[in-house]
Amino acid sequence: MNRRLFIAGALFSATGLAATRMVFATTEATTLSGDFPTISKTKDEWRKLLDAQQYKVLFEEGTERPWTSTLNDEKRDGTYICAACFLPMFTSATKFDSGTGWPSFFDAIKTNVATKRDWKMIIPRTEYHCARCSGHQGHIFDDGPQPTGQRWCNNGVALQFVPEGESLPDLRA
């Protein structure tokens, strides 16, 4: 294949995909909400409550490096809560070792998450956030174990673990 044709084709494809990405990014949002008050804080208020990495992941939709979270090896029974507002996101009964380097679950507490289509990697992915504070948690993939076949791939810094028998913290105001 002629190199100029190849480059022109690649540019055309990238431009077309970028345009498609812009159209769908604003139109494909799904929100599930539970029976809890939503929380609205300014970016400065969140920065004061969270460390730099938590803020970057939760409110700038960053991603932590794989295999850096202590939650990846957490095996105790308990509840995983949003690190920003303390809303429960997962139970330990749904956690599994995906081998990806991030804490993974095959199901979430569905009323406590909001999902949207993410086009940042050109190929669409389902991104999920805390339904209460909108903090970015991770992405859902269809390569998990049964019974759901899903892998809820979560940034460890976006969660806190509360062992069974300990009280969950009050929701952050």
Coordinates of C-alpha atoms in Angstrom, one line a residue:
M1 CA 0.0 0.0 0.0
N2 CA 1.2 3.5 -0.8
R3 CA 2.4 5.3 2.4
R4 CA 0.6 8.5 1.5
L5 CA -2.7 6.6 1.0
F6 CA -2.2 4.8 4.3
I7 CA -1.5 8.0 6.2
A8 CA -4.4 9.8 4.6
G9 CA -6.7 6.9 5.4
A10 CA -5.5 6.8 9.0
L11 CA -6.1 10.6 9.4
F12 CA -9.6 10.3 7.8
S13 CA -10.5 7.4 10.1
A14 CA -9.2 9.2 13.2
T15 CA -11.1 12.4 12.3
G16 CA -14.3 10.5 11.7
L17 CA -13.9 8.6 15.0
A18 CA -13.2 11.8 16.9
A19 CA -16.4 13.4 15.5
T20 CA -18.4 10.3 16.4
R21 CA -16.8 10.4 19.8
M22 CA -17.9 14.0 20.4
V23 CA -21.5 13.3 19.3
F24 CA -21.9 10.2 21.5
A25 CA -20.0 11.5 24.5
T26 CA -22.8 13.9 25.2
T27 CA -25.8 11.8 24.4
E28 CA -25.2 8.4 26.0
A29 CA -25.5 8.9 29.7
T30 CA -27.4 6.6 32.1
T31 CA -27.9 7.4 35.7
L32 CA -29.1 5.1 38.5
S33 CA -29.8 6.7 41.8
G34 CA -30.6 5.4 45.3
D35 CA -32.4 6.8 48.2
F36 CA -29.7 9.1 49.5
P37 CA -29.0 12.9 49.4
T38 CA -26.6 13.9 46.6
I39 CA -23.6 15.9 47.6
S40 CA -22.3 19.0 45.8
K41 CA -18.9 20.4 46.7
T42 CA -16.6 22.8 44.8
K43 CA -13.3 21.4 43.4
D44 CA -11.5 23.4 46.1
E45 CA -13.6 21.7 48.8
W46 CA -12.8 18.3 47.4
R47 CA -9.1 19.1 47.2
K48 CA -9.0 19.9 50.9
L49 CA -10.6 16.6 51.8
L50 CA -8.7 14.3 49.5
D51 CA -5.0 13.6 48.7
A52 CA -3.7 14.6 45.3
Q53 CA -4.0 11.2 43.7
Q54 CA -7.5 10.6 45.1
Y55 CA -8.6 14.0 43.7
K56 CA -7.1 13.3 40.3
V57 CA -8.8 9.9 40.0
L58 CA -12.1 10.9 41.5
F59 CA -12.7 14.4 40.0
E60 CA -10.4 14.5 37.0
E61 CA -11.2 11.0 35.9
G62 CA -7.6 9.9 36.2
T63 CA -6.3 6.3 36.6
E64 CA -3.9 5.0 39.2
R65 CA -1.0 2.8 38.1
P66 CA -1.9 -0.9 38.3
W67 CA -0.7 -3.0 41.2
T68 CA -0.2 0.1 43.5
S69 CA -3.4 -0.3 45.6
T70 CA -3.4 -2.2 48.9
L71 CA -7.0 -3.0 48.2
N72 CA -5.9 -5.2 45.3
D73 CA -4.8 -7.8 48.0
E74 CA -7.7 -7.2 50.5
K75 CA -9.3 -10.5 51.3
R76 CA -11.4 -9.8 54.4
D77 CA -15.2 -9.5 54.5
G78 CA -16.5 -6.0 54.4
T79 CA -17.7 -3.1 52.4
Y80 CA -15.9 -0.9 49.8
I81 CA -17.1 2.7 50.0
C82 CA -16.5 5.8 47.9
A83 CA -13.3 7.5 49.2
A84 CA -14.9 10.9 48.6
C85 CA -18.4 10.8 50.1
F86 CA -18.4 7.3 51.9
L87 CA -21.3 5.9 49.9
P88 CA -21.1 2.0 49.8
M89 CA -20.1 0.9 46.3
F90 CA -19.3 -2.9 46.6
T91 CA -19.4 -5.8 49.1
S92 CA -16.5 -8.2 49.5
A93 CA -18.8 -11.0 48.3
T94 CA -18.5 -9.6 44.7
K95 CA -14.7 -9.0 44.7
F96 CA -12.4 -11.2 42.7
D97 CA -8.8 -11.3 41.5
S98 CA -8.9 -10.3 37.9
G99 CA -5.1 -10.2 37.4
T100 CA -5.3 -6.7 36.0
G101 CA -3.7 -4.9 38.9
W102 CA -6.8 -3.0 40.0
P103 CA -9.4 -4.1 42.6
S104 CA -12.2 -5.8 40.6
F105 CA -15.8 -6.8 41.4
F106 CA -18.4 -8.7 39.4
D107 CA -21.2 -6.5 40.6
A108 CA -21.8 -3.2 42.3
I109 CA -24.5 -1.9 44.6
K110 CA -26.4 -0.8 41.6
T111 CA -28.4 2.0 43.2
N112 CA -25.2 3.7 44.2
V113 CA -23.5 4.0 40.8
A114 CA -24.1 6.2 37.8
T115 CA -22.8 5.1 34.4
K116 CA -21.9 6.9 31.2
R117 CA -20.3 6.0 27.8
D118 CA -16.6 6.9 27.8
W119 CA -14.9 7.5 24.4
K120 CA -11.5 8.6 25.6
M121 CA -9.8 5.4 24.2
I122 CA -11.8 5.8 20.9
I123 CA -13.4 2.4 21.6
P124 CA -16.5 3.0 23.7
R125 CA -16.3 1.9 27.4
T126 CA -18.8 2.1 30.2
E127 CA -17.5 4.4 32.9
Y128 CA -19.0 4.4 36.3
H129 CA -19.1 7.1 39.1
C130 CA -20.5 7.4 42.6
A131 CA -24.1 8.3 42.2
R132 CA -23.9 10.6 45.2
C133 CA -20.8 12.8 44.6
S134 CA -20.0 11.9 40.9
G135 CA -16.5 10.7 41.8
H136 CA -15.0 8.6 39.0
Q137 CA -14.5 5.0 40.1
G138 CA -13.6 3.0 37.0
H139 CA -14.9 1.1 34.0
I140 CA -17.1 -2.0 33.4
F141 CA -15.9 -4.7 31.1
D142 CA -17.6 -7.9 29.9
D143 CA -14.8 -10.3 30.8
G144 CA -15.6 -11.1 34.5
P145 CA -16.8 -14.2 36.2
Q146 CA -20.4 -15.5 36.5
P147 CA -23.0 -14.8 37.6
T148 CA -22.8 -11.4 35.8
G149 CA -19.9 -11.9 33.4
Q150 CA -18.8 -8.3 34.3
R151 CA -15.6 -6.9 35.6
W152 CA -16.1 -3.6 37.5
C153 CA -12.4 -2.4 37.4
N154 CA -12.0 0.1 40.1
N155 CA -9.2 2.6 41.0
G156 CA -8.1 1.6 44.5
V157 CA -7.6 5.2 45.6
A158 CA -11.3 5.9 44.8
L159 CA -12.3 3.4 47.5
Q160 CA -11.9 2.8 51.2
F161 CA -12.4 -0.6 52.8
V162 CA -14.5 -1.0 56.0
P163 CA -14.0 -4.5 57.5
E164 CA -17.1 -6.5 58.5
G165 CA -18.0 -5.7 62.1
E166 CA -16.9 -2.1 61.9
S167 CA -19.4 0.7 61.5
L168 CA -19.6 2.4 58.1
P169 CA -18.8 6.1 58.4
D170 CA -21.6 8.6 58.1
L171 CA -22.1 9.9 54.6
R172 CA -19.9 13.0 54.1
A173 CA -21.9 16.2 54.1

